[in-house]
XYZ file of C-alpha atoms in Angstrom:
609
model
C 4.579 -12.329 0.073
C 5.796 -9.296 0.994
C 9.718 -8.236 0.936
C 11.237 -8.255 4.449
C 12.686 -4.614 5.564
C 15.809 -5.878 5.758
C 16.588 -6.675 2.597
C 19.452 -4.677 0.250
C 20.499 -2.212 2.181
C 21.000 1.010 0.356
C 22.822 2.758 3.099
C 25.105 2.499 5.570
C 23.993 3.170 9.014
C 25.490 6.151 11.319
C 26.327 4.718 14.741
C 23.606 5.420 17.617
C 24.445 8.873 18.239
C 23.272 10.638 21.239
C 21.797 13.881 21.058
C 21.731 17.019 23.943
C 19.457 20.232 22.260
C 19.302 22.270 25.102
C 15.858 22.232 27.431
C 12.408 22.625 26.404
C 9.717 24.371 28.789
C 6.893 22.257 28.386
C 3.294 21.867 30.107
C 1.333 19.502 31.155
C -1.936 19.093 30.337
C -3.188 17.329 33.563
C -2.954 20.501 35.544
C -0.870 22.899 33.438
C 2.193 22.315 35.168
C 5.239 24.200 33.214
C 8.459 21.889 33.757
C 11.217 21.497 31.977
C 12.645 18.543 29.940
C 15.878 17.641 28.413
C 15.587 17.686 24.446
C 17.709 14.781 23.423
C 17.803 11.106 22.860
C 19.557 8.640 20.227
C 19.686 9.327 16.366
C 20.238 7.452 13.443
C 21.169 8.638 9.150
C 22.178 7.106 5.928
C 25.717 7.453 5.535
C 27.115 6.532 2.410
C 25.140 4.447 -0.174
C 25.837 1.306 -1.368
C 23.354 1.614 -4.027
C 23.833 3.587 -7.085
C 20.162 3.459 -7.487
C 19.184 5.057 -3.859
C 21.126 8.483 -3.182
C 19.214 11.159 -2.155
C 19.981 14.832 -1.218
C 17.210 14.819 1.790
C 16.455 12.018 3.660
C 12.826 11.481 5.460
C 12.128 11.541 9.099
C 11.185 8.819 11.368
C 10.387 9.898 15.230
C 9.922 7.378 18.010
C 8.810 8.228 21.061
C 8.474 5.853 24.301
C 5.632 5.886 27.241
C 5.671 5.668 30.767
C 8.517 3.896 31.815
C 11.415 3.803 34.846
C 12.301 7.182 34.350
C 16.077 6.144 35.224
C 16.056 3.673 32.369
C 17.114 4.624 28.794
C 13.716 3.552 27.167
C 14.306 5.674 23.927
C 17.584 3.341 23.730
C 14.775 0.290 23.059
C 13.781 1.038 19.610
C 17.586 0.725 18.031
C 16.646 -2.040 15.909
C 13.922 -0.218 13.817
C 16.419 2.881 13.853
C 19.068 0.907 12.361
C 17.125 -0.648 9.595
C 15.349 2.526 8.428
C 19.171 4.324 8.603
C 20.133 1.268 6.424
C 16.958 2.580 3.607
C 17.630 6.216 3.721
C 16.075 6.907 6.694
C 16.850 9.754 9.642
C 15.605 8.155 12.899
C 15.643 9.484 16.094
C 14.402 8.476 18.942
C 13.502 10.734 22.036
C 14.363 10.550 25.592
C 10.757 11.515 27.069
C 12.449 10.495 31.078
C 11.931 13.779 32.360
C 8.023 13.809 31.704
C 7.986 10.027 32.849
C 9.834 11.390 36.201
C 8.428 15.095 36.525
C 5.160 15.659 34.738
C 2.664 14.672 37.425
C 2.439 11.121 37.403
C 3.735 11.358 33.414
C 1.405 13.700 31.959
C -1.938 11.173 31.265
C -2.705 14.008 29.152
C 0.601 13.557 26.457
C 0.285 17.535 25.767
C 3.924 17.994 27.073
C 5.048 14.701 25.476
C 3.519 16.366 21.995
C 5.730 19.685 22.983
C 9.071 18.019 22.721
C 8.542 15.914 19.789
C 7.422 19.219 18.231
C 10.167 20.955 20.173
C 12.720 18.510 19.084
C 11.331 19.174 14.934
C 12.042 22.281 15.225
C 15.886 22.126 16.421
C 16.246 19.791 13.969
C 14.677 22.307 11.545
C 17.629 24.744 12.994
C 20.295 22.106 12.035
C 19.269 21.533 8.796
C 19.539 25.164 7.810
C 22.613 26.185 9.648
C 24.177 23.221 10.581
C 24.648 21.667 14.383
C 27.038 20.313 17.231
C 29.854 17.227 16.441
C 28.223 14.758 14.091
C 24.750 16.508 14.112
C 26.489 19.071 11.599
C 26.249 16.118 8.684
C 22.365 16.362 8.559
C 22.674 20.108 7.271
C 20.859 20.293 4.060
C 19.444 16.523 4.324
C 16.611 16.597 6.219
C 13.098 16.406 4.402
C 10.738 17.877 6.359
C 8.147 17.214 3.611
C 8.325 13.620 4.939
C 7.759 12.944 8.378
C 6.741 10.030 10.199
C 6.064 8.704 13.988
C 5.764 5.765 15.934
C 4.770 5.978 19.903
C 4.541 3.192 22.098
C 1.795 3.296 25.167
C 1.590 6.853 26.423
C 3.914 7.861 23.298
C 0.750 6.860 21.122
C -0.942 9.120 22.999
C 1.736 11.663 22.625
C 1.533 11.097 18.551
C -2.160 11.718 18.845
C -1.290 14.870 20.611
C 1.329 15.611 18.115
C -0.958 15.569 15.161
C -3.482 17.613 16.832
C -0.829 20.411 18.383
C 0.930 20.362 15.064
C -1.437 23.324 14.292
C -3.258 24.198 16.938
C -0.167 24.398 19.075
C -0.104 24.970 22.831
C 3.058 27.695 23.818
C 4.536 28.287 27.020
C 6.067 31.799 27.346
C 8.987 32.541 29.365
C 6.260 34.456 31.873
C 4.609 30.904 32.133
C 7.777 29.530 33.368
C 8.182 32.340 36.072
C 4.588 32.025 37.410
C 5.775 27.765 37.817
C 9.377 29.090 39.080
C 7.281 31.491 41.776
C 4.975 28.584 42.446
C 7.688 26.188 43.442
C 11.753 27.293 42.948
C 12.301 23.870 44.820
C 11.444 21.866 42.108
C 14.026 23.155 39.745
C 16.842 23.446 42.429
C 18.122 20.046 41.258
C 18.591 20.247 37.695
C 18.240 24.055 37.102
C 20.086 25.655 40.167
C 20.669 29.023 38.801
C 17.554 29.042 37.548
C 15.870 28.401 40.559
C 18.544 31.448 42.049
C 16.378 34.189 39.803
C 13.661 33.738 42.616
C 14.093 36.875 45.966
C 12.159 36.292 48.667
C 11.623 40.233 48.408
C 9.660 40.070 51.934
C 8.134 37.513 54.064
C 6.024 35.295 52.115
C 6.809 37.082 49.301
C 8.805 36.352 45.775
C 10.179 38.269 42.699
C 12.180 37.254 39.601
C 15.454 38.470 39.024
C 15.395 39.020 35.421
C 18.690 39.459 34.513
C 19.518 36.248 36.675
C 16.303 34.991 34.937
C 17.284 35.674 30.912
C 21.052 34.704 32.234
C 19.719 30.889 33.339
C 17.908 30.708 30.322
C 21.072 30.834 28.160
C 23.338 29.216 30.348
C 21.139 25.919 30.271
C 19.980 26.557 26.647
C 16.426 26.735 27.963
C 13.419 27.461 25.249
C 9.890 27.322 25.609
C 7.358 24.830 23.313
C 6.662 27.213 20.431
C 2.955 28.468 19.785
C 0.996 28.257 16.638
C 1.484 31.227 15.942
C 5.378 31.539 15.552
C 6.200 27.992 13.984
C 4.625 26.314 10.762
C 2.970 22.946 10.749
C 4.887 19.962 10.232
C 4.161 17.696 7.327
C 3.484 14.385 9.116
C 2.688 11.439 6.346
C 2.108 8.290 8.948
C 1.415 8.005 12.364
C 1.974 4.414 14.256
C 0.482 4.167 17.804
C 2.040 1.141 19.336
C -0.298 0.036 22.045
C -1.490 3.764 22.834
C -3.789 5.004 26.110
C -6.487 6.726 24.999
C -7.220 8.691 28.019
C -8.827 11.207 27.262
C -10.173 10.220 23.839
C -7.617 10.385 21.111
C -10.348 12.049 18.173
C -9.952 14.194 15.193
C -6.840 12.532 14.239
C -6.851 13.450 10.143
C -5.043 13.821 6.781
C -1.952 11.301 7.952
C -2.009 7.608 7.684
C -2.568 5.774 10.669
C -2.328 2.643 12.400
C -3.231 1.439 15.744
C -0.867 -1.637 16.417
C -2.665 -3.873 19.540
C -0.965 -6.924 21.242
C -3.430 -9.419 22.350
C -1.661 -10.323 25.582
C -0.869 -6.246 26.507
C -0.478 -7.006 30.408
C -0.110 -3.041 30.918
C -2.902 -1.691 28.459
C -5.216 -4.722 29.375
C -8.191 -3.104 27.698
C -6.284 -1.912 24.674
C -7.718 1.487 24.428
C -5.903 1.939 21.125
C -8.976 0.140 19.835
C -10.956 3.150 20.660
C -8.572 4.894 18.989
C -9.128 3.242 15.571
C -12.533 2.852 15.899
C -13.411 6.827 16.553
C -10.601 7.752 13.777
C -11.638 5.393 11.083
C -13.701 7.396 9.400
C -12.493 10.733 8.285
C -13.946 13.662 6.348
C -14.876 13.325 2.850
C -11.579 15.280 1.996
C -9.638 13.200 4.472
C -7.414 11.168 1.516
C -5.564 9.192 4.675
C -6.118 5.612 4.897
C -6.740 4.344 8.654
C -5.177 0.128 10.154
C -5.784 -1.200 12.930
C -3.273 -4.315 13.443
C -3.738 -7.009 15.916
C -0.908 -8.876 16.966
C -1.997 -12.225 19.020
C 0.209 -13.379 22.003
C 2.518 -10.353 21.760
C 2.731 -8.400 25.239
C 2.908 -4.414 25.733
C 6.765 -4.595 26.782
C 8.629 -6.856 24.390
C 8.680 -4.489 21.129
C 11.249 -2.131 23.276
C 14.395 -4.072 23.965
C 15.321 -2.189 27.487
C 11.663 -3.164 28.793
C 12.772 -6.623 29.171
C 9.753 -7.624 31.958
C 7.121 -9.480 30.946
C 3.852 -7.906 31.850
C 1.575 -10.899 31.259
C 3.134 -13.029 33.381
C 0.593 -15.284 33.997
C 0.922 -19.359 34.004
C -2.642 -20.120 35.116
C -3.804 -23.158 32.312
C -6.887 -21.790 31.620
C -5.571 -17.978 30.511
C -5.335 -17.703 27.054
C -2.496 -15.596 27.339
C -0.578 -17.723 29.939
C 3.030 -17.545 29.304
C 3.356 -21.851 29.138
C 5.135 -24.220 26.624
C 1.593 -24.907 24.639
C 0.307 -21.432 24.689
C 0.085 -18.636 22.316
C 2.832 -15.899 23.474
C 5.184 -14.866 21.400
C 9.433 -14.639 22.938
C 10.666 -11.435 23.025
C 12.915 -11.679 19.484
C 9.818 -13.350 17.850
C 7.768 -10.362 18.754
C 10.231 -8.074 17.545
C 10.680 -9.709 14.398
C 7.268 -8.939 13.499
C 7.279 -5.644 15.359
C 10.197 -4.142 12.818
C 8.421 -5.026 9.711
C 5.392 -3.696 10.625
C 6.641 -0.527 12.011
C 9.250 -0.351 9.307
C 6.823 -1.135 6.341
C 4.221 1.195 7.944
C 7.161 3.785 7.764
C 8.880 3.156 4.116
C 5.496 2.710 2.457
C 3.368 5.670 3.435
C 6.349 8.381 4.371
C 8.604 7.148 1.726
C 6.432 6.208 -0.705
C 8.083 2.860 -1.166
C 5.323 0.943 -3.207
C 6.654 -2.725 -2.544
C 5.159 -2.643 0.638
C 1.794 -1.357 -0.846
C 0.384 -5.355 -1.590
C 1.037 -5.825 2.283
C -0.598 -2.564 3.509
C -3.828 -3.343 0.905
C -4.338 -6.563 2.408
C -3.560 -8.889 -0.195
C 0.219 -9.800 0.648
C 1.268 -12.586 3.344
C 4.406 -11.371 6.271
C 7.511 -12.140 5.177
C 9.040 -14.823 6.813
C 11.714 -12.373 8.602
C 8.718 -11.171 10.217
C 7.568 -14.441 11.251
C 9.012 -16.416 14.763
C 12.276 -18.208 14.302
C 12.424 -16.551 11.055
C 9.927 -19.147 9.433
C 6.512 -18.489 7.989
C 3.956 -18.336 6.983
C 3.317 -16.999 9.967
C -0.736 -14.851 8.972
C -2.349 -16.184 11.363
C -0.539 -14.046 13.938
C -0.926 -10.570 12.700
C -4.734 -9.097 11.303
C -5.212 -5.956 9.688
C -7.794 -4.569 9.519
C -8.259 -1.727 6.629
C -10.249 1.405 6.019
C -9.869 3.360 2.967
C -10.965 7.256 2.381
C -14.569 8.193 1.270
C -13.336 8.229 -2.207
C -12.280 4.415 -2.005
C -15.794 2.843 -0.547
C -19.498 2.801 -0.751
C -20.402 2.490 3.230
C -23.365 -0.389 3.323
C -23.970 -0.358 6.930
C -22.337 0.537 10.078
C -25.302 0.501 12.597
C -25.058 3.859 14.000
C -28.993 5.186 13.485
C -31.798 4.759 15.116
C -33.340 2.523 12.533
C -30.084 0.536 11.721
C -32.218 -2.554 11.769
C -34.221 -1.902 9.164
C -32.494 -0.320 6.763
C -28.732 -0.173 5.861
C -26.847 3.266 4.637
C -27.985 2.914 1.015
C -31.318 2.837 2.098
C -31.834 -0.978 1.387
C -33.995 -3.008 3.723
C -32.157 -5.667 6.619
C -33.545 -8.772 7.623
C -32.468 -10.845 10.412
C -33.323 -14.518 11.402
C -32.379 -17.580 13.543
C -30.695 -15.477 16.233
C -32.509 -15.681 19.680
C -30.926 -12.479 20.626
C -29.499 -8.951 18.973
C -28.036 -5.669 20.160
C -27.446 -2.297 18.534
C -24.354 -0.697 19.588
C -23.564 3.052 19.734
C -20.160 4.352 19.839
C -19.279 6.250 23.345
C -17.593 9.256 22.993
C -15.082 10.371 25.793
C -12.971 9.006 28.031
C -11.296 5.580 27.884
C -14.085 4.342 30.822
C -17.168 5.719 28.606
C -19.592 2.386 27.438
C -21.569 2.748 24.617
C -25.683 2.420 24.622
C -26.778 -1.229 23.644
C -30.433 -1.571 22.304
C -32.042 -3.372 23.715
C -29.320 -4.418 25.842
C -25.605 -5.554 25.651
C -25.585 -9.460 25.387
C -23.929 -11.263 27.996
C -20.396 -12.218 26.866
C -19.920 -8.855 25.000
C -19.418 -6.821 28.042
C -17.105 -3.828 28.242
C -15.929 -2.853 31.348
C -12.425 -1.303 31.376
C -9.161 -2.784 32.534
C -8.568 -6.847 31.937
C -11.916 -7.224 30.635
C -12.640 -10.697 28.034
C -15.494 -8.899 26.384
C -15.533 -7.311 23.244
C -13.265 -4.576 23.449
C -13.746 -2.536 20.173
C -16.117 0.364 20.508
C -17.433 0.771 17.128
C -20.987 0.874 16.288
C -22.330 -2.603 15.727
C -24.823 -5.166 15.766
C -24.086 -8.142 18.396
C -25.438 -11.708 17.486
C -26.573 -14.531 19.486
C -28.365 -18.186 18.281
C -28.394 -21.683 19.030
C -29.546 -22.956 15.438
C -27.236 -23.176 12.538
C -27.630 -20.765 9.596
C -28.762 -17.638 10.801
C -28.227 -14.916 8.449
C -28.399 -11.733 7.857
C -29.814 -9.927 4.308
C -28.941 -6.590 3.357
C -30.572 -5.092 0.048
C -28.511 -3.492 -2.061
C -30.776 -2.183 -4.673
C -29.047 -2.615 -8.092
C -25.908 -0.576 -6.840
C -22.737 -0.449 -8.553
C -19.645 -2.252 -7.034
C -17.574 -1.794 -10.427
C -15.292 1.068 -8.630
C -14.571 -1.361 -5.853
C -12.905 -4.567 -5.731
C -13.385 -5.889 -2.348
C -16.029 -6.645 -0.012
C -15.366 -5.846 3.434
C -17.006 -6.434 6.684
C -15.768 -6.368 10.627
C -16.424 -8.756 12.722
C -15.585 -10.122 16.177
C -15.861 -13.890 17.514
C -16.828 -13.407 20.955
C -17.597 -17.428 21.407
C -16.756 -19.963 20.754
C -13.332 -19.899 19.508
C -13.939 -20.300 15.420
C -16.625 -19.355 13.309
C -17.574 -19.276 9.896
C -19.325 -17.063 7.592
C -20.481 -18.043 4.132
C -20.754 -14.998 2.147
C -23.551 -15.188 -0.938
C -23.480 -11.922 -3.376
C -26.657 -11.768 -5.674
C -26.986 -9.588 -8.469
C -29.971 -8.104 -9.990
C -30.458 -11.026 -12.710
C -30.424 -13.119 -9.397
C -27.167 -14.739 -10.622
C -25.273 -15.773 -6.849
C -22.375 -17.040 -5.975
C -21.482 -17.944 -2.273
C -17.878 -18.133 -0.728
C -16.465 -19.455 2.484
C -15.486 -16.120 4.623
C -12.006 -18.380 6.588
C -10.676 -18.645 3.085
C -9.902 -15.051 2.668
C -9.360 -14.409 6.155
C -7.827 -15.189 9.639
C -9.794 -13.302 11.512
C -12.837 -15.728 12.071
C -10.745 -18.347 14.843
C -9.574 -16.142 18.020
C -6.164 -17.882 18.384
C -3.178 -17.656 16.099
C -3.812 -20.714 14.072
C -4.592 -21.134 10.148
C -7.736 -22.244 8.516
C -6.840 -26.645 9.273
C -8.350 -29.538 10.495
C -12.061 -28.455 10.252
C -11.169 -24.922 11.906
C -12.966 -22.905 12.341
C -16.155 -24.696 11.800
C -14.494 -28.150 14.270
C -13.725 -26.473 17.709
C -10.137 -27.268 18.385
C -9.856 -29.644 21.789
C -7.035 -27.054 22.728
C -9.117 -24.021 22.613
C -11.714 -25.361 25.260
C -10.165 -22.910 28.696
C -11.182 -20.270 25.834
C -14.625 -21.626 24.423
C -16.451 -19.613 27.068
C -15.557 -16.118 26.629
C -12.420 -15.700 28.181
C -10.352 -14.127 25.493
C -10.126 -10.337 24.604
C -12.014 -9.898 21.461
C -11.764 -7.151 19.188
C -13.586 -6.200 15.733
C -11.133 -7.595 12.771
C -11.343 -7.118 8.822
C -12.586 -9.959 6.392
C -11.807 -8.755 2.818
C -12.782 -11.063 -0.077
C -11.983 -9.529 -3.793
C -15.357 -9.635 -5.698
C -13.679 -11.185 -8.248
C -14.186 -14.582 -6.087
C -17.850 -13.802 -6.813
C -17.859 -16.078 -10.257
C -20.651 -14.977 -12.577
C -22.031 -12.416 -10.596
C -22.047 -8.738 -12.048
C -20.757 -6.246 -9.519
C -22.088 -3.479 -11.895
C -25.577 -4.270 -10.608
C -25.803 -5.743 -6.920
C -29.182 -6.564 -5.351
C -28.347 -8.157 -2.071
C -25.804 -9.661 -0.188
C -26.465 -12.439 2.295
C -24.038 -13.908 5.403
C -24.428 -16.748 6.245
C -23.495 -19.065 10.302
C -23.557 -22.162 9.828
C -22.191 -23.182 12.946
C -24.669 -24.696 15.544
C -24.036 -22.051 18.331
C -22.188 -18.454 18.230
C -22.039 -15.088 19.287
C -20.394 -12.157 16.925
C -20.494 -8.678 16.392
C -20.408 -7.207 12.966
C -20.317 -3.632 11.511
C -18.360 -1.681 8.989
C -20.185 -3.641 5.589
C -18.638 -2.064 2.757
C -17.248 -2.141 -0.833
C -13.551 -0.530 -0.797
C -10.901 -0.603 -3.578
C -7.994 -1.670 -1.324
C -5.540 -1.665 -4.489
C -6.088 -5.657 -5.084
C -4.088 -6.212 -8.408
């Protein structure tokens, strides 16, 4: 089991301390509208330790960043609790007030460019402080602040905004103090509220037309501490070690997202992201460039809602009662309260945090796959609790030996080692492409999609990953699948790993059989290494998830959100068979009726002990 976050503090906490940095010129990326917003928010640092083990001259950095939200309520004041606990492990955490994009930016900047300009904007006055010190209690962080070790969470439109961040981090996007005068020409109006004087530097010189004052102009600019986002070519790169996108949009395709650790956190009842386009998000990211070192999650979090992991967005947005919705907020049904959610929302933020930007290693087991939550993390405190969270795993190209993934033309007959595939019992199969683009772009189905698996965009129960994959239909128990494997080695590895996604009914099976080339086999049971084979947050019991369970009928049909989870099983629960010298592997359904999708069949050294 893993430890919970909370345990021994090292530190004590700084009170919530709110922040003012002056005003950042920022664009978005919608239109290229130059606006300005406030740099400031709430931040949180170790104080003294209570540990004589844990002092530390520098302390690492954890951002948070909120979405689209009321822009006259404090949303960056939401994510206290996961401030306090990381200030509590030697920690700086700050969390930004992003109100003036929510309010100003053009219906909030879909884009995220301008919302990837102030966390980079903010960086770099906290870059300033550490070398020369800063305003009332900011002037303790002078000295402390590791900028070697940076990490960042962003909830809904904030995920997008960390995408953006990673991406701008080199490549940034400036805006020049002759950008803001073309936006001041364009419109002095929409800076008279805020930015008076500034909006005084515009003469109407003659009729229908306008100058800048420049002394006026530079005057404004120091009187409200204004500065525009800096350009790759004045500022260095940030050093960002894990990036957390907590139910992101994915608007505009959130790719080439490399060399940091990152997870895409989903909630299964996400009333606001219905679709969860952060599943796009994993599924174009997952596989980096054979230099790419970065391990990739994707984390599914059944009956947890978009809103509830912020404490200030206190509305539910799945509201829904109706019996038959498998999110329905009821007595009997699957949602998580608002403290349960969070309970399970700090660790795995937290974890995500202390293990990959702090290097903390007793969170590794959890982040591998082969530790249980905690039972902090679990609701009312009491565990274990698995069944509600799945993670899902990719490791680098050093760490696996890809066996198939369905993404050429010939995918059906022969897997990525070059091994033949053969397929029987189904009445029906699909091969999936990926879709590039857009969060609306579907991906090409050969011959066709099945019915059940459909993907069409907002509050759609189909199958709502993107990856490349095979979809499965039959009526007749045992269909399986055979991959050859021709006499490779697994002896680097020490885990098979496949995706897969139960699109109906609620549970299925899979019975795993691993064959070497002496023809020595050995089959396990797929449910006993995973939960990801039953759609609702129950453990393997009572004949699940080969006996459908009588409460799970509303659902039987198809009317869940489905996406593509991880099954990892160690090879050393293959007795007898020699992983040195593989010649097939075989899965098995022996369940009477289904539909699935599977891809991603691989070997992977997750770090199992």
């Amino acid at each position: 089991m893993a430890p919970a976050t909370t345990e021994q503090a090292a530190f004590q906490s700084s009170p919530a301390i709110a922040y003012d940095l002056g005003n950042l010129a920022a664009q978005s990326g919608i239109d290229n509208h130059v606006f300005i917003t406030p740099v400031r928010g709430w931040v949180r640092y170790p104080l003294a330790s209570t540990s004589v083990t844990k002092t530390s001259t520098r302390f690492p950095i954890v951002i948070f960043l909120h979405g689209q939200h009321d822009p006259t309520v404090p949303s960056y004041q939401g994510y206290d609790y996961l401030a306090q606990d990381l200030a509590t492990q030697g920690y700086v955490a700050i969390s930004i007030d992003a109100n003036a994009i929510n309010g100003s930016a053009g219906n909030g900047d879909a884009s995220s460019r301008s919302r990837a300009q102030l966390v980079l904007g903010t960086l770099d006055r906290l870059r300033d402080i550490d070398k020369r010190g800063g305003p009332g209690m900011l002037d303790q962080l002078k000295d402390k602040l590791d900028f070697t070790r940076v990490g960042i969470m962003g909830h809904s439109r904030g995920g997008q905004g960390v995408a953006n961040t990673l991406k701008y981090n080199i490549t940034r996007v400036g805006v020049t103090d002759d950008d803001l005068k073309a936006a001041l020409l364009a419109d002095p109006s929409s800076f008279n509220t805020d930015y008076p004087d500034l909006a005084a530097a515009v003469i109407d010189t003659a009729p229908g037309t306008r100058t800048i004052d420049t002394p006026r102009f530079q005057a404004a600019l120091w009187e409200y501490n204004i500065f525009g986002a800096a350009g790759a070519e004045s500022t260095p790169p940030y050093n960002f070690k894990a990036a957390l996108m907590l139910a992101p949009t994915d608007f505009s395709g959130n790719l080439g997202l490399n060399n940091v650790a990152l997870a895409v956190l989903l909630p299964s009842c996400d009333g606001d992201m219905a679709d969860l386009e952060g599943a796009r998000t994993f599924d174009h990211n997952r596989f980096g460039f054979d230099s790419d070192m970065a391990p990739r999650f994707q984390i599914l979090v059944r009956g947890a809602n978009h809103n509830f992991f912020n404490t200030i967005w206190t509305d539910d947005d799945y509201p829904s009662t109706n019996a038959t919705d498998y999110c329905a907020n009821r007595p009997d049904g699957i949602r998580l309260s608002a403290q349960d959610q969070r309970r399970g929302g700090q660790f795995l933020v937290n974890s995500f945090m202390r293990r990959f930007v702090g290097d903390e290693q007793q969170f590794a087991a959890y982040w591998n796959g082969t530790a249980q939550l905690p039972e902090a993390a679990c609701p009312e405190g009491k565990g274990p609790c698995d069944s509600r969270t799945v993670l899902s795993v990719q490791k680098s190209a050093a760490y696996r030996t890809l066996v198939q993934r369905f993404e050429r033309n010939d995918s059906l007959r022969r897997n990525d080692l070059g091994g033949a595939i053969a397929l029987s019992g189904f009445d029906s199969i699909a091969n999936c492409r990926m879709p590039f683009g857009d969060s609306d772009t579907v991906g090409i189905c050969t011959p066709e999609r099945l019915p059940a698996f459909e993907y069409s965009g907002p509050h759609t129960k189909g199958l709502l990953s993107i990856a490349d994959h095979l979809e499965l239909s039959w009526f007749k128990p045992n269909a399986t699948l055979i991959t050859v494997l021709g006499g490779m080695s697994a002896s680097a590895y020490d885990s098979l790993t496949f995706r897969i996604a139960i699109v109906r009914p609620a549970g299925q099976e899979v019975l795993v059989t691993m064959t070497d080339t002496t023809g020595h086999s050995a089959t396990v049971n797929a449910s006993d290494f995973s939960d990801a084979l039953y759609l609702g947050p129950q453990p393997k019991a009572d004949g699940r998830p080969m006996t459908d369970d009588p409460t799970d009928a509303p659902f039987a049909a198809g009317g869940v959100a489905q996406l593509l989870n991880m099954i990892a099983i160690p090879l050393a629960a293959f007795p007898g068979v020699d992983s040195g010298s593989l010649s097939q592997l075989k899965l098995t359904f022996p369940k009477a009726i289904g539909k699935v999708a599977v891809t991603d069949i691989e070997f992977q050294k997750l770090g199992r002990p």
